[in-house]
PDB file of C-alpha atoms in Angstrom:
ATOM      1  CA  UNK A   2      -3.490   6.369 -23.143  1.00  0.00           C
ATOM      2  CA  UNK A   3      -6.999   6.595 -22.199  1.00  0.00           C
ATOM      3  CA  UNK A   4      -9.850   3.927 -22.347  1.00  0.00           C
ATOM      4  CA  UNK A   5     -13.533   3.803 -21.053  1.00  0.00           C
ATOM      5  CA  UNK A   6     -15.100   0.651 -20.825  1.00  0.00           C
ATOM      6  CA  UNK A   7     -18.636  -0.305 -20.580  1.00  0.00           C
ATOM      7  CA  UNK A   8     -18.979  -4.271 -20.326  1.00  0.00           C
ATOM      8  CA  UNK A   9     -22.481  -4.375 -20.533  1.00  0.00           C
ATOM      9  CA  UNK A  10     -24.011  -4.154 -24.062  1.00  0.00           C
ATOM     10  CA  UNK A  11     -27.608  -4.164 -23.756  1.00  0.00           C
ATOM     11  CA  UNK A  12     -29.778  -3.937 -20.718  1.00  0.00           C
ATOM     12  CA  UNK A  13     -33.366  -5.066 -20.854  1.00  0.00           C
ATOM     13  CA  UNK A  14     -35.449  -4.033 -17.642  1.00  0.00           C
ATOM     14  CA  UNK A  15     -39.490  -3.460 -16.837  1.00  0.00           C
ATOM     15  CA  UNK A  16     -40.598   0.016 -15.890  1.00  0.00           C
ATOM     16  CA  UNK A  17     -39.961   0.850 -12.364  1.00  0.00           C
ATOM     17  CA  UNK A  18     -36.741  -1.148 -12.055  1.00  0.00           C
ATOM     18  CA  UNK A  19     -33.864   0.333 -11.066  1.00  0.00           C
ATOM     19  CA  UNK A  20     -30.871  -0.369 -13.417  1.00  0.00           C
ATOM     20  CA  UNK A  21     -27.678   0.644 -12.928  1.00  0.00           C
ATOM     21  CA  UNK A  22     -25.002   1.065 -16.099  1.00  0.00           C
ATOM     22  CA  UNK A  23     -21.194   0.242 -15.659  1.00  0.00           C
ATOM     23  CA  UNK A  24     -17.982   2.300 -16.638  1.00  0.00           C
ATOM     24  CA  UNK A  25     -14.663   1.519 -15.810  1.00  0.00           C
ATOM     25  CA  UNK A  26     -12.085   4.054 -17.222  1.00  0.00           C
ATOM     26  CA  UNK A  27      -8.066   4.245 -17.082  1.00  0.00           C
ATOM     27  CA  UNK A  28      -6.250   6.789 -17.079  1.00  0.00           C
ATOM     28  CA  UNK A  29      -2.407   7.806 -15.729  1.00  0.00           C
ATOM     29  CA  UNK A  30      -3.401  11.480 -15.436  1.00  0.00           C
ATOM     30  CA  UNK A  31      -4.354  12.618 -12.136  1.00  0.00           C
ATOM     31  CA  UNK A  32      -6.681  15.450 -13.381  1.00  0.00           C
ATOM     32  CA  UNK A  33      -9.853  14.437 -15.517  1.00  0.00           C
ATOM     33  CA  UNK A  34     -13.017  14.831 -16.291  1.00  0.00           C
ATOM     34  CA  UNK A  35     -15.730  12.033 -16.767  1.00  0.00           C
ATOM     35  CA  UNK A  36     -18.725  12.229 -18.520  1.00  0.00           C
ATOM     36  CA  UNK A  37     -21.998  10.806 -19.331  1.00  0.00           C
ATOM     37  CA  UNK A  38     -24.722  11.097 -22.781  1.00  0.00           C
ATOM     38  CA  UNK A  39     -27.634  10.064 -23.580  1.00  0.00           C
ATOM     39  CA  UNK A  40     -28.665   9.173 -27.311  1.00  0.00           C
ATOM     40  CA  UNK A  41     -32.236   8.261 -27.507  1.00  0.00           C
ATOM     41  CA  UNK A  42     -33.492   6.991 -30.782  1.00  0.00           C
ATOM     42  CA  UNK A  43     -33.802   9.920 -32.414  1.00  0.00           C
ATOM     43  CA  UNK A  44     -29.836   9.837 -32.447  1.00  0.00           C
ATOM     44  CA  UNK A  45     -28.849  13.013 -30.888  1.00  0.00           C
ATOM     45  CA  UNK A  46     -26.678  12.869 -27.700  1.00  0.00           C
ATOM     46  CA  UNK A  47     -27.495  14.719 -24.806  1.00  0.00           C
ATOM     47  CA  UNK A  48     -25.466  15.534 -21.727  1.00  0.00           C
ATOM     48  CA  UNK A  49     -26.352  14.285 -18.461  1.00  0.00           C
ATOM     49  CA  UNK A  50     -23.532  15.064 -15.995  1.00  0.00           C
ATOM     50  CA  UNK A  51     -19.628  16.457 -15.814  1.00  0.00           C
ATOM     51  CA  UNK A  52     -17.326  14.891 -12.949  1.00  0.00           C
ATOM     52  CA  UNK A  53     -14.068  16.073 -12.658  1.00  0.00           C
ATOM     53  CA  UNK A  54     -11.497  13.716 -10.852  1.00  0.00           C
ATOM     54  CA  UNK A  55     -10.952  15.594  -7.463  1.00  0.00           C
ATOM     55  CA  UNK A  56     -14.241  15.802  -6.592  1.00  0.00           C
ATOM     56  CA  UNK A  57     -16.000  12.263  -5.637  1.00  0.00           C
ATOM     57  CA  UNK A  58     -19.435  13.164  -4.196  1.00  0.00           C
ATOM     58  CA  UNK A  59     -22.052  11.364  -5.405  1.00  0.00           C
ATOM     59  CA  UNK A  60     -24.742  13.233  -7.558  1.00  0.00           C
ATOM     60  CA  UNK A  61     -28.392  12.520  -7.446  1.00  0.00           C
ATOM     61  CA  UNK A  62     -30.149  14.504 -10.249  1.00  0.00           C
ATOM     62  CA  UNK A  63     -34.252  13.752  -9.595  1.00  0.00           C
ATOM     63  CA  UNK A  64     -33.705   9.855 -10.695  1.00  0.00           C
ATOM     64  CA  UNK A  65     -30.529   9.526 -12.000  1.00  0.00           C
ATOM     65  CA  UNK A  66     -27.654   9.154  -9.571  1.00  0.00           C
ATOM     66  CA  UNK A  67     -23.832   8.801 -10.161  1.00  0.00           C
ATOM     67  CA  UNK A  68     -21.058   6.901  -7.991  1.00  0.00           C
ATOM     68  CA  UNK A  69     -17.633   7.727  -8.671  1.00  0.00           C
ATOM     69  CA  UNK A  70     -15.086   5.596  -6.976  1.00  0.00           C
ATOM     70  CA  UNK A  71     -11.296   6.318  -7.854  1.00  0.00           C
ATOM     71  CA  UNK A  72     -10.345   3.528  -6.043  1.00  0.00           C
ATOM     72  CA  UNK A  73     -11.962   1.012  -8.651  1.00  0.00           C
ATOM     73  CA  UNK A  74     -11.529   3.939 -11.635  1.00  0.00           C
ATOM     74  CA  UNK A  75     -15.536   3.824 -11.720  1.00  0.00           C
ATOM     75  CA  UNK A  76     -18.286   6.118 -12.665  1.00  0.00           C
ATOM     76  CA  UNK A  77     -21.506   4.087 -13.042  1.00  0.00           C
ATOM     77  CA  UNK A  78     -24.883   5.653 -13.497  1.00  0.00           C
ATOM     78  CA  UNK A  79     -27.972   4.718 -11.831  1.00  0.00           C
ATOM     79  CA  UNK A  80     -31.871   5.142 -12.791  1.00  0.00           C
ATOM     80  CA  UNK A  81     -34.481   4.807 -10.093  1.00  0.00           C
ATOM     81  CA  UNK A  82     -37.924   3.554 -11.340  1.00  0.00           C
ATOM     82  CA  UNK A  83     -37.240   3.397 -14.947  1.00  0.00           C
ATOM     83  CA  UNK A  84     -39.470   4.730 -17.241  1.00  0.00           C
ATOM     84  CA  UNK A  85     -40.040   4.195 -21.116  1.00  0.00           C
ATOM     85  CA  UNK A  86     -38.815   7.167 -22.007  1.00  0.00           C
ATOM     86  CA  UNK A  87     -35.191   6.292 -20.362  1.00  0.00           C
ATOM     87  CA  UNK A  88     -34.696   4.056 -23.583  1.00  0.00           C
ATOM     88  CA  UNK A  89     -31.705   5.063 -25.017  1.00  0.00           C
ATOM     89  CA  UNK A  90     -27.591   4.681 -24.974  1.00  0.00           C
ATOM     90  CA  UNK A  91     -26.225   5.824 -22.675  1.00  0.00           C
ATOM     91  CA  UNK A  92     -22.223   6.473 -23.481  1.00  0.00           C
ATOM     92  CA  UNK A  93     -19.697   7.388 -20.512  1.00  0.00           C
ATOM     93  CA  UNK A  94     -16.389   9.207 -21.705  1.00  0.00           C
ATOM     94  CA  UNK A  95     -13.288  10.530 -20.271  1.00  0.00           C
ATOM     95  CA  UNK A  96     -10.950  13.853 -20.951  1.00  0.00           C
ATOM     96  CA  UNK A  97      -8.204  13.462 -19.267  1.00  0.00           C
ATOM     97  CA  UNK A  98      -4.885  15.869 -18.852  1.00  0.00           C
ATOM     98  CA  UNK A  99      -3.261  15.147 -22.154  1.00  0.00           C
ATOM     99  CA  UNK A 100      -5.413  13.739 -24.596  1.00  0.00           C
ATOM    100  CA  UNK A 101      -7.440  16.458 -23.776  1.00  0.00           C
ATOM    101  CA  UNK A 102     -10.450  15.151 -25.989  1.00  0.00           C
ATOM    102  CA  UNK A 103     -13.628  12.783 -24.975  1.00  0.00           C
ATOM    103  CA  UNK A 104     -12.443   9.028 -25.427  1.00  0.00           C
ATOM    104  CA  UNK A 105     -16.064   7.549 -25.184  1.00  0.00           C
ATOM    105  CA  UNK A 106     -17.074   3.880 -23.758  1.00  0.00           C
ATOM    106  CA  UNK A 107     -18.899   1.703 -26.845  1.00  0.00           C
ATOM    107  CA  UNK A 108     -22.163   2.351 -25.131  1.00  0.00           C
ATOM    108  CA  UNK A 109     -24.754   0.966 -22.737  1.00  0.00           C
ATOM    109  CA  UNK A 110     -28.141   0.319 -24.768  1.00  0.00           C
ATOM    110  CA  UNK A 111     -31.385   0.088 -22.389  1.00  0.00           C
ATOM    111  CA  UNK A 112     -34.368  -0.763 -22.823  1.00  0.00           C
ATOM    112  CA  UNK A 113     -37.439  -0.240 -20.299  1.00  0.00           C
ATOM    113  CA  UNK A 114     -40.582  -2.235 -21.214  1.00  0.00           C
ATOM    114  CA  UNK A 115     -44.159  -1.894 -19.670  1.00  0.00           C
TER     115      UNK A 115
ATOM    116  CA  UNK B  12     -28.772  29.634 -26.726  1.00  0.00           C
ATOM    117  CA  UNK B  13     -29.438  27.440 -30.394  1.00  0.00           C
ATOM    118  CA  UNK B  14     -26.959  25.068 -29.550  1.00  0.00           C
ATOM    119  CA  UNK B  15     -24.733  23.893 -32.272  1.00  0.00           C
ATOM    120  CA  UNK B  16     -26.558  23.877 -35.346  1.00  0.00           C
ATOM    121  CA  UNK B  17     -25.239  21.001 -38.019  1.00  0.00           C
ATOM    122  CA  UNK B  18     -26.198  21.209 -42.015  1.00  0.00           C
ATOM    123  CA  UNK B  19     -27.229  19.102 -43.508  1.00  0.00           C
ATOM    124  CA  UNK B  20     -29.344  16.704 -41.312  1.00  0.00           C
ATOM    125  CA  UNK B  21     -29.162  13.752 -44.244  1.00  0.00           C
ATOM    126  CA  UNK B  22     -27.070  13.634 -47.213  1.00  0.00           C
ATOM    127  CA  UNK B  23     -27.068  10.692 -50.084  1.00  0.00           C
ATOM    128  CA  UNK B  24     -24.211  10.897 -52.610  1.00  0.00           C
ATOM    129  CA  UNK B  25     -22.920   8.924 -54.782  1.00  0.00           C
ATOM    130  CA  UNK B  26     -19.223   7.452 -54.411  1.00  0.00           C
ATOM    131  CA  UNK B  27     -16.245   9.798 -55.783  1.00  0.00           C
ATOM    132  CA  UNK B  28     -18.780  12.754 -55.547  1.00  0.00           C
ATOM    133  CA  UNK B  29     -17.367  15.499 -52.673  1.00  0.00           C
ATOM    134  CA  UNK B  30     -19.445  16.179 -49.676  1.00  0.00           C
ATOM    135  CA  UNK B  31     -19.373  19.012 -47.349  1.00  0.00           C
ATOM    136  CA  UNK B  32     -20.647  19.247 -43.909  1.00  0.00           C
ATOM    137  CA  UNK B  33     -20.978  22.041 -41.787  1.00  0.00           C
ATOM    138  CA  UNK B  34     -21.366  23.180 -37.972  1.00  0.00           C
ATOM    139  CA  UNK B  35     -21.963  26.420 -36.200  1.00  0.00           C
ATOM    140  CA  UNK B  36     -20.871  26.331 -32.681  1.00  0.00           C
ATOM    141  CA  UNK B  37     -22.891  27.719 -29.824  1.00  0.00           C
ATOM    142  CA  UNK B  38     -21.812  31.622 -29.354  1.00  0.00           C
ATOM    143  CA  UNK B  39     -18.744  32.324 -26.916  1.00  0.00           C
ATOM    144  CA  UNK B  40     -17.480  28.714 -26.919  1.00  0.00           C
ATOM    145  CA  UNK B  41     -13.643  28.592 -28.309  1.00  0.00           C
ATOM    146  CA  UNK B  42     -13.445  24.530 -29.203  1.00  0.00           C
ATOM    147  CA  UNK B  43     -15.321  23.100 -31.805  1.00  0.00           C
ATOM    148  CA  UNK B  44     -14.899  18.927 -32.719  1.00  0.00           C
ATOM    149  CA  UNK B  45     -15.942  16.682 -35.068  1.00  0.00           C
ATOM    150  CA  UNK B  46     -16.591  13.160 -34.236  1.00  0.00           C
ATOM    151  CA  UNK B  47     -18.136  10.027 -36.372  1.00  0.00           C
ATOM    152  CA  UNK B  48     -20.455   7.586 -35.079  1.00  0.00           C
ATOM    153  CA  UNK B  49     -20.310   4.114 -36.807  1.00  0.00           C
ATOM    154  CA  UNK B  50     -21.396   0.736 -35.742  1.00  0.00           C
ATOM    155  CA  UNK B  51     -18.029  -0.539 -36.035  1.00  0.00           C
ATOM    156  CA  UNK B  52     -15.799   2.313 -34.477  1.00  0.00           C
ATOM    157  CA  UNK B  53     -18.442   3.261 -32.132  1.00  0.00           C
ATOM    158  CA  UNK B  54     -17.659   7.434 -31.930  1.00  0.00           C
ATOM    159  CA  UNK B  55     -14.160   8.392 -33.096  1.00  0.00           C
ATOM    160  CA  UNK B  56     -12.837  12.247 -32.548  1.00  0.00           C
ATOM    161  CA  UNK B  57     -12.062  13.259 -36.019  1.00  0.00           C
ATOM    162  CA  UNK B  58     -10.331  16.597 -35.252  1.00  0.00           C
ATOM    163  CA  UNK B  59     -10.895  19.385 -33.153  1.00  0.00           C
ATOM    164  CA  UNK B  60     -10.083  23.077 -32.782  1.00  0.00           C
ATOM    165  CA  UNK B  61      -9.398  25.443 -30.494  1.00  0.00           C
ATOM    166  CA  UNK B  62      -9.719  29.466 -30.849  1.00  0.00           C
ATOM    167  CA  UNK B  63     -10.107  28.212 -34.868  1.00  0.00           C
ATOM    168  CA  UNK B  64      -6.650  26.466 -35.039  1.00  0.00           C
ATOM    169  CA  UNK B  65      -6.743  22.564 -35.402  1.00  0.00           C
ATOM    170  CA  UNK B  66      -4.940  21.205 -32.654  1.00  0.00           C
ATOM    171  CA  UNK B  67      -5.320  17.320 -33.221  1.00  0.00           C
ATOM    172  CA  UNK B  68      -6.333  15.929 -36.309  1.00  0.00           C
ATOM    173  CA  UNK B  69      -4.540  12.477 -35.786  1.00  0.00           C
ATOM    174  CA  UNK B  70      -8.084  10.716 -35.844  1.00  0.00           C
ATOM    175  CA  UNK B  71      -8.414  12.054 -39.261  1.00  0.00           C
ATOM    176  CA  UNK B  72      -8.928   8.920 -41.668  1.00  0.00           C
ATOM    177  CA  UNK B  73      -7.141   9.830 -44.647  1.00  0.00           C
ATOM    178  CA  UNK B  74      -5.921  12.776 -46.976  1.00  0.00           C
ATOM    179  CA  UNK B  75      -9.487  12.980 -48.959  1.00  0.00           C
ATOM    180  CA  UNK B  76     -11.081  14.403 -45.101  1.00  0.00           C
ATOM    181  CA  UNK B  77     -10.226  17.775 -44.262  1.00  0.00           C
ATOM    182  CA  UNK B  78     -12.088  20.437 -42.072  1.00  0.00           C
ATOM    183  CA  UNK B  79     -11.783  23.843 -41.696  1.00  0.00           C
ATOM    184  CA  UNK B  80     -12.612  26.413 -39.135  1.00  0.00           C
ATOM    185  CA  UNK B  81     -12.340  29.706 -40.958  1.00  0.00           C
ATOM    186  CA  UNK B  82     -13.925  31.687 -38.311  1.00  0.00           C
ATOM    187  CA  UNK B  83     -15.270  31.433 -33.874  1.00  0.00           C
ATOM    188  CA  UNK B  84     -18.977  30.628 -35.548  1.00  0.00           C
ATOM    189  CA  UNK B  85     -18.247  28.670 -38.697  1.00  0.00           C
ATOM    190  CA  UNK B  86     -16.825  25.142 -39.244  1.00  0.00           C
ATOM    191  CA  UNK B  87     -16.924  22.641 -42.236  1.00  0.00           C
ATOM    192  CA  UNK B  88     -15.468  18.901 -43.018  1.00  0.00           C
ATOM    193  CA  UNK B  89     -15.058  18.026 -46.627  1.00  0.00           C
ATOM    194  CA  UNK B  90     -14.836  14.436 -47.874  1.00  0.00           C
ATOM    195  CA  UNK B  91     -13.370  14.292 -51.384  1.00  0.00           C
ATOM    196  CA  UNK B  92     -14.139  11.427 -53.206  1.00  0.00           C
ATOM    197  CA  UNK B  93     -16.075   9.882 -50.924  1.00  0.00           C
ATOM    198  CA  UNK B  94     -16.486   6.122 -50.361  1.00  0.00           C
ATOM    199  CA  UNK B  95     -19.151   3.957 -49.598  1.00  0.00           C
ATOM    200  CA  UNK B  96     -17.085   2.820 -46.215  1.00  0.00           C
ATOM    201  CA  UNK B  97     -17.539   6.771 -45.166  1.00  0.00           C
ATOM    202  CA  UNK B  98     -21.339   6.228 -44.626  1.00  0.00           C
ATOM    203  CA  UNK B  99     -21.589   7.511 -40.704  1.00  0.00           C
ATOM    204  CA  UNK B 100     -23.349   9.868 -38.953  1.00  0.00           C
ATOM    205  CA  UNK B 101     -21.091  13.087 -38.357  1.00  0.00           C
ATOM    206  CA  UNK B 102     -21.368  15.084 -35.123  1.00  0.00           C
ATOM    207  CA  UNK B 103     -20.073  18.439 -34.476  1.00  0.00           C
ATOM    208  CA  UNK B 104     -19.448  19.405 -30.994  1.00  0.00           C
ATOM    209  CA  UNK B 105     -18.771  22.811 -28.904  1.00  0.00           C
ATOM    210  CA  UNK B 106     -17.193  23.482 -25.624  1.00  0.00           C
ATOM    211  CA  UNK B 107     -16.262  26.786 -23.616  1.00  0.00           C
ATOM    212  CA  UNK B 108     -12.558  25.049 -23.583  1.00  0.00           C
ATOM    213  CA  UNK B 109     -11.735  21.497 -24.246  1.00  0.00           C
ATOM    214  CA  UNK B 110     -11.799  20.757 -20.466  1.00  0.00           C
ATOM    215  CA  UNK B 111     -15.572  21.492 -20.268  1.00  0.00           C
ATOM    216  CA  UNK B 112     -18.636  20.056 -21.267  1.00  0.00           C
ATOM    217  CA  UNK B 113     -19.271  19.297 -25.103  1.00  0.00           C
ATOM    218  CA  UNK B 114     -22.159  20.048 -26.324  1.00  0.00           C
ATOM    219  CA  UNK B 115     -23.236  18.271 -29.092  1.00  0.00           C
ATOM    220  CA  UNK B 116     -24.927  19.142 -32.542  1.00  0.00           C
ATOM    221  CA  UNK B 117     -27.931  17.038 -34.283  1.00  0.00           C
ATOM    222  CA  UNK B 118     -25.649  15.233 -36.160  1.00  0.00           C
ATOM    223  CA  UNK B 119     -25.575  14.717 -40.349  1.00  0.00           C
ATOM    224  CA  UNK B 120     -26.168  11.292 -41.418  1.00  0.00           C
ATOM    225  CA  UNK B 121     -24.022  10.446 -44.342  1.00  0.00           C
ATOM    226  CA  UNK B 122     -25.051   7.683 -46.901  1.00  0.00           C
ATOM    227  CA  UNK B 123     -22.292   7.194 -49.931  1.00  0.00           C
ATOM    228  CA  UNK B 124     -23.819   5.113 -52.603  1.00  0.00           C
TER     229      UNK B 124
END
């Protein structure tokens, strides 16, 4: 079986903070592929990043950044200076070998206030 | 590229009528899903397809959903009689294969009266 889990709910931050979002995912296959979305609140949900599980470099994408540790099965997601416009939820999911389909996290919600 | 195109955007029946929902994939990709998005279940995989044969349709509620992929551009899920407790917003999604990324449509936001 599969799970992603994102303990925190609801993050509340001031513009410019950095915030940094949680997943933790299990998994017994050793190929997979980890994912993050965004869904601002116009309710679509828009891909940020693809991570498949032999390949651990960090990404930096302008200011978001990823850190995937297999050690601690984590993939947590990192904004530099928030901005208003970051406010959104932010879902991490997981394909893995034989599932093969997205089991998603229940979310991250953040807010970034002036 | 369009991206995967969902119709309709809203829909408001009333309970016991049928619904239909339907999603055109972006061109070239081979798996199409359908997922629902509820406060309670969070977002579910409904079913999904690949090269237009369903090929896991376990997260299927119940007999009155069924979905159909009758061709590479063309997909639909049917809920007949709908219930109030199928309100949800419905999101079709599209990948090259089921191992890549999954692009996802607008979504149709279902309201059963």
């Amino acid at each position: 079986a599969q799970k992603v889990t994102q303990a925190q709910t609801e993050i509340s931050v001031v513009e410019k903070e950095d915030v940094t979002l949680d997943c933790v995912y299990e998994t017994r296959d050793t190929t997979y592929y980890l994912f993050w979305y965004k869904q601002p609140p116009s309710g679509e949900l828009v891909f940020l990043i693809r991570r498949n599980s032999f390949d651990e470099q960090n990404e930096i994408s302008g200011r978001y950044s990823w850190n995937f540790q297999k050690s601690t099965s984590s993939f947590n997601f990192t904004i530099t200076a928030s901005q208003v416009v970051d406010s959104a939820v932010y879902f991490c999911a997981l394909n893995s070998g034989t599932a093969s389909k997205l089991t998603f996290g229940t979310g991250t919600r953040l807010q970034v206030t002036l | 590229d369009a991206g995967v195109i969902q119709s309709p955007r809203h829909e408001v029946t009333e309970m016991g009528q049928e619904v239909t929902l339907r999603c055109k994939p972006i061109s070239g990709h081979n798996s199409l899903f359908w997922y629902r998005q509820t406060m309670m279940r969070g977002l579910e995989l409904l079913i999904y397809f690949n090269n237009n044969v369903p090929i896991d349709d376990s997260g299927m509620p119940e007999d009155r959903f069924s979905a159909k992929m009758p061709n590479a551009s063309f997909s639909t899920l049917k809920i007949q009689p709908s219930e109030p407790r199928d309100s949800a917003v419905y999101f079709c999604a599209s990948s090259q294969t089921r191992w890549e990324t999954q692009y996802f449509g607008p979504g149709t936001r279902l309201l059963v009266l």
